Amino acid sequence: MRVLLEVDDLCVNYGRIEAIRNVSFTVDEGEIVTLIGANGAGKTTTMKTVSGLRPVRLGSIRFQGKDITNMPAHDRPVLGIAQSPEGRGCFVGMSVLENLDMGAYARKDRKSPKVKEDLDRVFGLFPRLAERKSQVAGTMSGGEQQMLAIGRALMADPKLLLLDEPSMGLAPKLIQQIFDIVTEINKQGTTVLLVEQNAAQALKRAHRAYILETGEIVREGTGAELAADPAVKAAYLGGDT
């Protein structure tokens, strides 16, 4: 299996505060890899740094063997990295269709039939978006906006999809649905890097996982291994889950 993303000894600061230090991990083509940890552990900072929204103090990021450590954020979608951010970040005054079109904005093949194929794929994954394609995003429910945020990221035709807290604020039934769709996206061939506080669902879906505590990776393994680990259960899965 080919390594798609390599993060090596990454250190990122907010002012003088060290948010993450010496973080190293890899994501192979075809995997779902998850980062789990408590609030403030550095998960979202790591994700923002991979997508180019936070500057690197030390360390490196490589994508498909290319050093992208200092590459501007707006150039990374062209390479094949797209993010569905924490908080969704939908364009609330625009329609569903307009939001999805914005996801394809950086593509070099915007006029090709492939864009329509990708739109059909998004509507296949999220039938609710097809039903409401003319609806203004700001009038949709939180779950619908989460679907839209993921769909918009998929419209960039990413090789690597970054999902930051996709279950945040959602009802349990919707959480299950979102994770089922994440699994389906991966089965369709998209590699996924997932940051998630719902550790039980994340570990259930992930091929591999890393645990962050106070800005450092303290444990790694397959999703199944970490889900069965007594210390992980006690800290993140509510005991004997």
PDB file of C-alpha atoms in Angstrom:
ATOM      1  CA  MET A   1       0.000   0.000   0.000  1.00  0.00           C
ATOM      2  CA  ARG A   2       1.354   3.406  -0.987  1.00  0.00           C
ATOM      3  CA  VAL A   3       1.791   6.169   1.585  1.00  0.00           C
ATOM      4  CA  LEU A   4      -0.379   9.139   0.644  1.00  0.00           C
ATOM      5  CA  LEU A   5       0.295  11.520   3.550  1.00  0.00           C
ATOM      6  CA  GLU A   6       3.387  11.674   5.768  1.00  0.00           C
ATOM      7  CA  VAL A   7       3.484  13.974   8.790  1.00  0.00           C
ATOM      8  CA  ASP A   8       6.889  14.014  10.454  1.00  0.00           C
ATOM      9  CA  ASP A   9       7.833  15.597  13.808  1.00  0.00           C
ATOM     10  CA  LEU A  10       5.240  18.340  13.384  1.00  0.00           C
ATOM     11  CA  CYS A  11       5.338  21.244  15.854  1.00  0.00           C
ATOM     12  CA  VAL A  12       2.737  24.033  15.714  1.00  0.00           C
ATOM     13  CA  ASN A  13       2.334  27.027  18.004  1.00  0.00           C
ATOM     14  CA  TYR A  14      -0.397  29.511  18.840  1.00  0.00           C
ATOM     15  CA  GLY A  15       1.811  32.414  19.851  1.00  0.00           C
ATOM     16  CA  ARG A  16       4.080  31.033  22.549  1.00  0.00           C
ATOM     17  CA  ILE A  17       1.767  28.107  23.299  1.00  0.00           C
ATOM     18  CA  GLU A  18       2.853  24.819  21.769  1.00  0.00           C
ATOM     19  CA  ALA A  19      -0.352  23.261  20.425  1.00  0.00           C
ATOM     20  CA  ILE A  20       1.223  20.111  18.972  1.00  0.00           C
ATOM     21  CA  ARG A  21       4.779  18.826  19.280  1.00  0.00           C
ATOM     22  CA  ASN A  22       6.692  16.105  17.463  1.00  0.00           C
ATOM     23  CA  VAL A  23       3.542  14.639  15.927  1.00  0.00           C
ATOM     24  CA  SER A  24       4.268  11.964  13.319  1.00  0.00           C
ATOM     25  CA  PHE A  25       1.789   9.775  11.466  1.00  0.00           C
ATOM     26  CA  THR A  26       1.033   8.389   8.023  1.00  0.00           C
ATOM     27  CA  VAL A  27      -2.075   7.793   5.944  1.00  0.00           C
ATOM     28  CA  ASP A  28      -1.921   5.118   3.244  1.00  0.00           C
ATOM     29  CA  GLU A  29      -3.980   5.140   0.073  1.00  0.00           C
ATOM     30  CA  GLY A  30      -7.404   3.605   0.654  1.00  0.00           C
ATOM     31  CA  GLU A  31      -7.396   3.914   4.444  1.00  0.00           C
ATOM     32  CA  ILE A  32      -9.568   5.591   7.006  1.00  0.00           C
ATOM     33  CA  VAL A  33      -7.180   6.904   9.658  1.00  0.00           C
ATOM     34  CA  THR A  34      -8.587   8.610  12.733  1.00  0.00           C
ATOM     35  CA  LEU A  35      -7.106  10.958  15.321  1.00  0.00           C
ATOM     36  CA  ILE A  36      -8.898  10.833  18.653  1.00  0.00           C
ATOM     37  CA  GLY A  37      -8.377  12.646  21.923  1.00  0.00           C
ATOM     38  CA  ALA A  38      -9.985  14.956  24.437  1.00  0.00           C
ATOM     39  CA  ASN A  39     -10.851  18.590  23.790  1.00  0.00           C
ATOM     40  CA  GLY A  40      -7.660  20.619  23.428  1.00  0.00           C
ATOM     41  CA  ALA A  41      -5.526  17.589  22.572  1.00  0.00           C
ATOM     42  CA  GLY A  42      -4.439  19.106  19.250  1.00  0.00           C
ATOM     43  CA  LYS A  43      -6.661  17.194  16.825  1.00  0.00           C
ATOM     44  CA  THR A  44      -8.133  20.170  14.984  1.00  0.00           C
ATOM     45  CA  THR A  45      -4.786  21.986  14.973  1.00  0.00           C
ATOM     46  CA  THR A  46      -3.233  18.952  13.289  1.00  0.00           C
ATOM     47  CA  MET A  47      -6.002  18.891  10.688  1.00  0.00           C
ATOM     48  CA  LYS A  48      -5.746  22.640  10.011  1.00  0.00           C
ATOM     49  CA  THR A  49      -1.998  22.305   9.574  1.00  0.00           C
ATOM     50  CA  VAL A  50      -2.375  19.472   7.047  1.00  0.00           C
ATOM     51  CA  SER A  51      -4.821  21.626   5.079  1.00  0.00           C
ATOM     52  CA  GLY A  52      -2.499  24.643   5.259  1.00  0.00           C
ATOM     53  CA  LEU A  53      -4.520  26.838   7.605  1.00  0.00           C
ATOM     54  CA  ARG A  54      -1.882  26.818  10.378  1.00  0.00           C
ATOM     55  CA  PRO A  55       1.837  27.495   9.824  1.00  0.00           C
ATOM     56  CA  VAL A  56       4.380  24.836  10.733  1.00  0.00           C
ATOM     57  CA  ARG A  57       7.043  25.754  13.292  1.00  0.00           C
ATOM     58  CA  LEU A  58       9.064  22.567  12.912  1.00  0.00           C
ATOM     59  CA  GLY A  59       8.666  19.304  11.039  1.00  0.00           C
ATOM     60  CA  SER A  60       7.336  18.442   7.605  1.00  0.00           C
ATOM     61  CA  ILE A  61       4.249  17.353   5.684  1.00  0.00           C
ATOM     62  CA  ARG A  62       4.519  15.304   2.489  1.00  0.00           C
ATOM     63  CA  PHE A  63       1.670  14.410   0.161  1.00  0.00           C
ATOM     64  CA  GLN A  64       2.261  11.759  -2.492  1.00  0.00           C
ATOM     65  CA  GLY A  65       5.976  12.217  -1.786  1.00  0.00           C
ATOM     66  CA  LYS A  66       5.871  15.995  -2.388  1.00  0.00           C
ATOM     67  CA  ASP A  67       6.866  18.378   0.400  1.00  0.00           C
ATOM     68  CA  ILE A  68       3.853  20.634   1.053  1.00  0.00           C
ATOM     69  CA  THR A  69       4.963  21.942   4.472  1.00  0.00           C
ATOM     70  CA  ASN A  70       4.881  25.585   3.383  1.00  0.00           C
ATOM     71  CA  MET A  71       2.453  25.319   0.477  1.00  0.00           C
ATOM     72  CA  PRO A  72      -0.406  27.875   0.666  1.00  0.00           C
ATOM     73  CA  ALA A  73      -3.767  26.441   1.714  1.00  0.00           C
ATOM     74  CA  HIS A  74      -5.477  27.400  -1.547  1.00  0.00           C
ATOM     75  CA  ASP A  75      -3.022  25.283  -3.554  1.00  0.00           C
ATOM     76  CA  ARG A  76      -3.650  22.075  -1.622  1.00  0.00           C
ATOM     77  CA  PRO A  77      -7.098  21.247  -3.077  1.00  0.00           C
ATOM     78  CA  VAL A  78      -5.499  21.290  -6.537  1.00  0.00           C
ATOM     79  CA  LEU A  79      -3.127  18.548  -5.330  1.00  0.00           C
ATOM     80  CA  GLY A  80      -6.034  16.492  -4.018  1.00  0.00           C
ATOM     81  CA  ILE A  81      -6.601  17.514  -0.366  1.00  0.00           C
ATOM     82  CA  ALA A  82     -10.076  18.705   0.635  1.00  0.00           C
ATOM     83  CA  GLN A  83     -11.460  19.442   4.083  1.00  0.00           C
ATOM     84  CA  SER A  84     -14.893  19.364   5.669  1.00  0.00           C
ATOM     85  CA  PRO A  85     -14.152  21.680   8.590  1.00  0.00           C
ATOM     86  CA  GLU A  86     -15.221  21.616  12.206  1.00  0.00           C
ATOM     87  CA  GLY A  87     -18.422  23.655  12.431  1.00  0.00           C
ATOM     88  CA  ARG A  88     -19.285  22.815   8.792  1.00  0.00           C
ATOM     89  CA  GLY A  89     -18.582  26.283   7.366  1.00  0.00           C
ATOM     90  CA  CYS A  90     -21.379  26.227   4.803  1.00  0.00           C
ATOM     91  CA  PHE A  91     -22.034  29.386   2.785  1.00  0.00           C
ATOM     92  CA  VAL A  92     -25.296  30.132   4.571  1.00  0.00           C
ATOM     93  CA  GLY A  93     -26.654  32.626   2.034  1.00  0.00           C
ATOM     94  CA  MET A  94     -26.088  30.322  -0.917  1.00  0.00           C
ATOM     95  CA  SER A  95     -28.126  27.361  -2.117  1.00  0.00           C
ATOM     96  CA  VAL A  96     -27.119  23.738  -1.758  1.00  0.00           C
ATOM     97  CA  LEU A  97     -26.169  23.610  -5.431  1.00  0.00           C
ATOM     98  CA  GLU A  98     -24.124  26.807  -5.175  1.00  0.00           C
ATOM     99  CA  ASN A  99     -22.283  25.434  -2.134  1.00  0.00           C
ATOM    100  CA  LEU A 100     -21.462  22.237  -4.013  1.00  0.00           C
ATOM    101  CA  ASP A 101     -20.299  24.234  -7.017  1.00  0.00           C
ATOM    102  CA  MET A 102     -17.911  26.137  -4.740  1.00  0.00           C
ATOM    103  CA  GLY A 103     -16.367  22.789  -3.796  1.00  0.00           C
ATOM    104  CA  ALA A 104     -15.338  22.306  -7.423  1.00  0.00           C
ATOM    105  CA  TYR A 105     -13.977  25.845  -7.737  1.00  0.00           C
ATOM    106  CA  ALA A 106     -10.270  24.923  -7.739  1.00  0.00           C
ATOM    107  CA  ARG A 107     -10.609  22.024 -10.175  1.00  0.00           C
ATOM    108  CA  LYS A 108      -8.802  22.230 -13.487  1.00  0.00           C
ATOM    109  CA  ASP A 109     -11.466  20.063 -15.144  1.00  0.00           C
ATOM    110  CA  ARG A 110     -14.465  22.211 -14.152  1.00  0.00           C
ATOM    111  CA  LYS A 111     -15.938  22.040 -17.675  1.00  0.00           C
ATOM    112  CA  SER A 112     -15.591  18.265 -17.979  1.00  0.00           C
ATOM    113  CA  PRO A 113     -18.349  15.630 -17.557  1.00  0.00           C
ATOM    114  CA  LYS A 114     -16.459  14.350 -14.489  1.00  0.00           C
ATOM    115  CA  VAL A 115     -17.797  17.273 -12.423  1.00  0.00           C
ATOM    116  CA  LYS A 116     -21.386  16.246 -13.206  1.00  0.00           C
ATOM    117  CA  GLU A 117     -20.478  12.642 -12.313  1.00  0.00           C
ATOM    118  CA  ASP A 118     -19.123  13.814  -8.965  1.00  0.00           C
ATOM    119  CA  LEU A 119     -22.294  15.840  -8.328  1.00  0.00           C
ATOM    120  CA  ASP A 120     -24.361  12.727  -9.048  1.00  0.00           C
ATOM    121  CA  ARG A 121     -22.125  10.804  -6.628  1.00  0.00           C
ATOM    122  CA  VAL A 122     -22.765  13.379  -3.888  1.00  0.00           C
ATOM    123  CA  PHE A 123     -26.508  13.235  -4.501  1.00  0.00           C
ATOM    124  CA  GLY A 124     -26.315   9.432  -4.394  1.00  0.00           C
ATOM    125  CA  LEU A 125     -24.569   9.546  -1.017  1.00  0.00           C
ATOM    126  CA  PHE A 126     -26.844  12.314   0.298  1.00  0.00           C
ATOM    127  CA  PRO A 127     -30.320  12.064  -1.304  1.00  0.00           C
ATOM    128  CA  ARG A 128     -31.497  14.830   1.050  1.00  0.00           C
ATOM    129  CA  LEU A 129     -29.201  17.276  -0.743  1.00  0.00           C
ATOM    130  CA  ALA A 130     -30.700  16.322  -4.101  1.00  0.00           C
ATOM    131  CA  GLU A 131     -34.185  16.971  -2.701  1.00  0.00           C
ATOM    132  CA  ARG A 132     -33.129  20.379  -1.388  1.00  0.00           C
ATOM    133  CA  LYS A 133     -30.631  21.519  -4.004  1.00  0.00           C
ATOM    134  CA  SER A 134     -32.329  24.929  -4.374  1.00  0.00           C
ATOM    135  CA  GLN A 135     -32.695  25.503  -0.619  1.00  0.00           C
ATOM    136  CA  VAL A 136     -30.549  28.157   1.071  1.00  0.00           C
ATOM    137  CA  ALA A 137     -27.955  26.410   3.255  1.00  0.00           C
ATOM    138  CA  GLY A 138     -28.571  28.634   6.273  1.00  0.00           C
ATOM    139  CA  THR A 139     -32.159  27.354   6.565  1.00  0.00           C
ATOM    140  CA  MET A 140     -31.108  23.686   6.770  1.00  0.00           C
ATOM    141  CA  SER A 141     -30.735  21.582   9.908  1.00  0.00           C
ATOM    142  CA  GLY A 142     -27.337  20.859  11.456  1.00  0.00           C
ATOM    143  CA  GLY A 143     -27.333  17.342  10.032  1.00  0.00           C
ATOM    144  CA  GLU A 144     -28.174  18.578   6.549  1.00  0.00           C
ATOM    145  CA  GLN A 145     -25.448  21.201   6.747  1.00  0.00           C
ATOM    146  CA  GLN A 146     -22.971  18.485   7.768  1.00  0.00           C
ATOM    147  CA  MET A 147     -23.974  16.465   4.708  1.00  0.00           C
ATOM    148  CA  LEU A 148     -23.494  19.589   2.603  1.00  0.00           C
ATOM    149  CA  ALA A 149     -20.042  20.279   4.052  1.00  0.00           C
ATOM    150  CA  ILE A 150     -18.898  16.731   3.254  1.00  0.00           C
ATOM    151  CA  GLY A 151     -20.497  16.877  -0.185  1.00  0.00           C
ATOM    152  CA  ARG A 152     -18.804  20.186  -0.945  1.00  0.00           C
ATOM    153  CA  ALA A 153     -15.419  18.683  -0.023  1.00  0.00           C
ATOM    154  CA  LEU A 154     -16.098  15.683  -2.273  1.00  0.00           C
ATOM    155  CA  MET A 155     -16.801  18.038  -5.193  1.00  0.00           C
ATOM    156  CA  ALA A 156     -13.084  18.889  -5.138  1.00  0.00           C
ATOM    157  CA  ASP A 157     -12.501  15.260  -6.227  1.00  0.00           C
ATOM    158  CA  PRO A 158     -10.004  14.724  -3.401  1.00  0.00           C
ATOM    159  CA  LYS A 159      -7.454  11.953  -3.082  1.00  0.00           C
ATOM    160  CA  LEU A 160      -7.502  12.703   0.671  1.00  0.00           C
ATOM    161  CA  LEU A 161     -10.664  13.834   2.459  1.00  0.00           C
ATOM    162  CA  LEU A 162     -10.119  15.583   5.792  1.00  0.00           C
ATOM    163  CA  LEU A 163     -13.143  15.277   8.090  1.00  0.00           C
ATOM    164  CA  ASP A 164     -13.039  17.377  11.253  1.00  0.00           C
ATOM    165  CA  GLU A 165     -15.654  16.384  13.874  1.00  0.00           C
ATOM    166  CA  PRO A 166     -18.396  15.322  11.429  1.00  0.00           C
ATOM    167  CA  SER A 167     -20.672  14.093  14.243  1.00  0.00           C
ATOM    168  CA  MET A 168     -20.478  17.240  16.382  1.00  0.00           C
ATOM    169  CA  GLY A 169     -23.886  18.425  17.579  1.00  0.00           C
ATOM    170  CA  LEU A 170     -25.839  15.717  15.777  1.00  0.00           C
ATOM    171  CA  ALA A 171     -28.542  13.404  17.138  1.00  0.00           C
ATOM    172  CA  PRO A 172     -27.452   9.767  17.687  1.00  0.00           C
ATOM    173  CA  LYS A 173     -29.454   8.473  14.696  1.00  0.00           C
ATOM    174  CA  LEU A 174     -27.828  11.030  12.406  1.00  0.00           C
ATOM    175  CA  ILE A 175     -24.370  10.254  13.801  1.00  0.00           C
ATOM    176  CA  GLN A 176     -24.775   6.632  12.741  1.00  0.00           C
ATOM    177  CA  GLN A 177     -25.926   7.744   9.289  1.00  0.00           C
ATOM    178  CA  ILE A 178     -22.983  10.114   8.820  1.00  0.00           C
ATOM    179  CA  PHE A 179     -20.480   7.415   9.783  1.00  0.00           C
ATOM    180  CA  ASP A 180     -22.140   4.909   7.453  1.00  0.00           C
ATOM    181  CA  ILE A 181     -21.680   7.437   4.645  1.00  0.00           C
ATOM    182  CA  VAL A 182     -18.028   8.039   5.595  1.00  0.00           C
ATOM    183  CA  THR A 183     -17.458   4.285   5.314  1.00  0.00           C
ATOM    184  CA  GLU A 184     -19.181   4.251   1.917  1.00  0.00           C
ATOM    185  CA  ILE A 185     -17.078   7.206   0.686  1.00  0.00           C
ATOM    186  CA  ASN A 186     -13.973   5.219   1.618  1.00  0.00           C
ATOM    187  CA  LYS A 187     -15.280   2.072  -0.101  1.00  0.00           C
ATOM    188  CA  GLN A 188     -15.757   4.151  -3.235  1.00  0.00           C
ATOM    189  CA  GLY A 189     -12.033   4.868  -3.237  1.00  0.00           C
ATOM    190  CA  THR A 190     -11.467   8.075  -1.250  1.00  0.00           C
ATOM    191  CA  THR A 191      -8.827   8.013   1.499  1.00  0.00           C
ATOM    192  CA  VAL A 192     -10.061   9.630   4.741  1.00  0.00           C
ATOM    193  CA  LEU A 193      -8.300  11.343   7.638  1.00  0.00           C
ATOM    194  CA  LEU A 194     -10.864  11.703  10.411  1.00  0.00           C
ATOM    195  CA  VAL A 195     -10.750  13.806  13.565  1.00  0.00           C
ATOM    196  CA  GLU A 196     -13.546  12.811  15.878  1.00  0.00           C
ATOM    197  CA  GLN A 197     -14.603  13.013  19.522  1.00  0.00           C
ATOM    198  CA  ASN A 198     -16.996  10.091  19.138  1.00  0.00           C
ATOM    199  CA  ALA A 199     -14.178   7.609  19.688  1.00  0.00           C
ATOM    200  CA  ALA A 200     -16.396   4.534  19.590  1.00  0.00           C
ATOM    201  CA  GLN A 201     -17.704   5.272  16.100  1.00  0.00           C
ATOM    202  CA  ALA A 202     -14.321   6.503  14.853  1.00  0.00           C
ATOM    203  CA  LEU A 203     -12.434   3.396  15.993  1.00  0.00           C
ATOM    204  CA  LYS A 204     -15.168   1.136  14.633  1.00  0.00           C
ATOM    205  CA  ARG A 205     -14.706   2.636  11.150  1.00  0.00           C
ATOM    206  CA  ALA A 206     -10.957   3.279  11.082  1.00  0.00           C
ATOM    207  CA  HIS A 207      -8.300   0.999   9.675  1.00  0.00           C
ATOM    208  CA  ARG A 208      -5.737   2.697  11.923  1.00  0.00           C
ATOM    209  CA  ALA A 209      -5.882   5.256  14.711  1.00  0.00           C
ATOM    210  CA  TYR A 210      -3.679   7.602  16.698  1.00  0.00           C
ATOM    211  CA  ILE A 211      -4.450   9.006  20.146  1.00  0.00           C
ATOM    212  CA  LEU A 212      -3.446  12.582  20.901  1.00  0.00           C
ATOM    213  CA  GLU A 213      -2.964  13.889  24.429  1.00  0.00           C
ATOM    214  CA  THR A 214      -1.834  17.458  25.144  1.00  0.00           C
ATOM    215  CA  GLY A 215      -0.385  17.854  21.659  1.00  0.00           C
ATOM    216  CA  GLU A 216       1.477  14.552  21.425  1.00  0.00           C
ATOM    217  CA  ILE A 217       0.674  11.133  19.993  1.00  0.00           C
ATOM    218  CA  VAL A 218       0.681   8.709  22.911  1.00  0.00           C
ATOM    219  CA  ARG A 219      -0.690   5.559  21.291  1.00  0.00           C
ATOM    220  CA  GLU A 220      -1.340   4.095  17.851  1.00  0.00           C
ATOM    221  CA  GLY A 221      -2.686   0.889  16.365  1.00  0.00           C
ATOM    222  CA  THR A 222      -5.506  -0.517  14.306  1.00  0.00           C
ATOM    223  CA  GLY A 223      -8.978   0.737  15.119  1.00  0.00           C
ATOM    224  CA  ALA A 224      -9.885  -2.682  16.530  1.00  0.00           C
ATOM    225  CA  GLU A 225      -6.742  -2.867  18.700  1.00  0.00           C
ATOM    226  CA  LEU A 226      -7.340   0.513  20.295  1.00  0.00           C
ATOM    227  CA  ALA A 227     -11.071  -0.136  20.755  1.00  0.00           C
ATOM    228  CA  ALA A 228     -10.177  -3.288  22.721  1.00  0.00           C
ATOM    229  CA  ASP A 229      -7.442  -1.636  24.807  1.00  0.00           C
ATOM    230  CA  PRO A 230      -8.572  -1.298  28.458  1.00  0.00           C
ATOM    231  CA  ALA A 231      -6.828   2.059  28.925  1.00  0.00           C
ATOM    232  CA  VAL A 232      -8.438   3.460  25.769  1.00  0.00           C
ATOM    233  CA  LYS A 233     -11.821   2.110  26.877  1.00  0.00           C
ATOM    234  CA  ALA A 234     -11.494   3.771  30.254  1.00  0.00           C
ATOM    235  CA  ALA A 235     -10.366   7.122  28.853  1.00  0.00           C
ATOM    236  CA  TYR A 236     -12.432   7.468  25.672  1.00  0.00           C
ATOM    237  CA  LEU A 237     -15.117   4.797  25.446  1.00  0.00           C
ATOM    238  CA  GLY A 238     -16.859   5.138  28.784  1.00  0.00           C
ATOM    239  CA  GLY A 239     -15.344   2.087  30.451  1.00  0.00           C
ATOM    240  CA  ASP A 240     -16.363  -1.386  29.284  1.00  0.00           C
ATOM    241  CA  THR A 241     -17.885  -0.358  25.979  1.00  0.00           C
TER     242      THR A 241
END
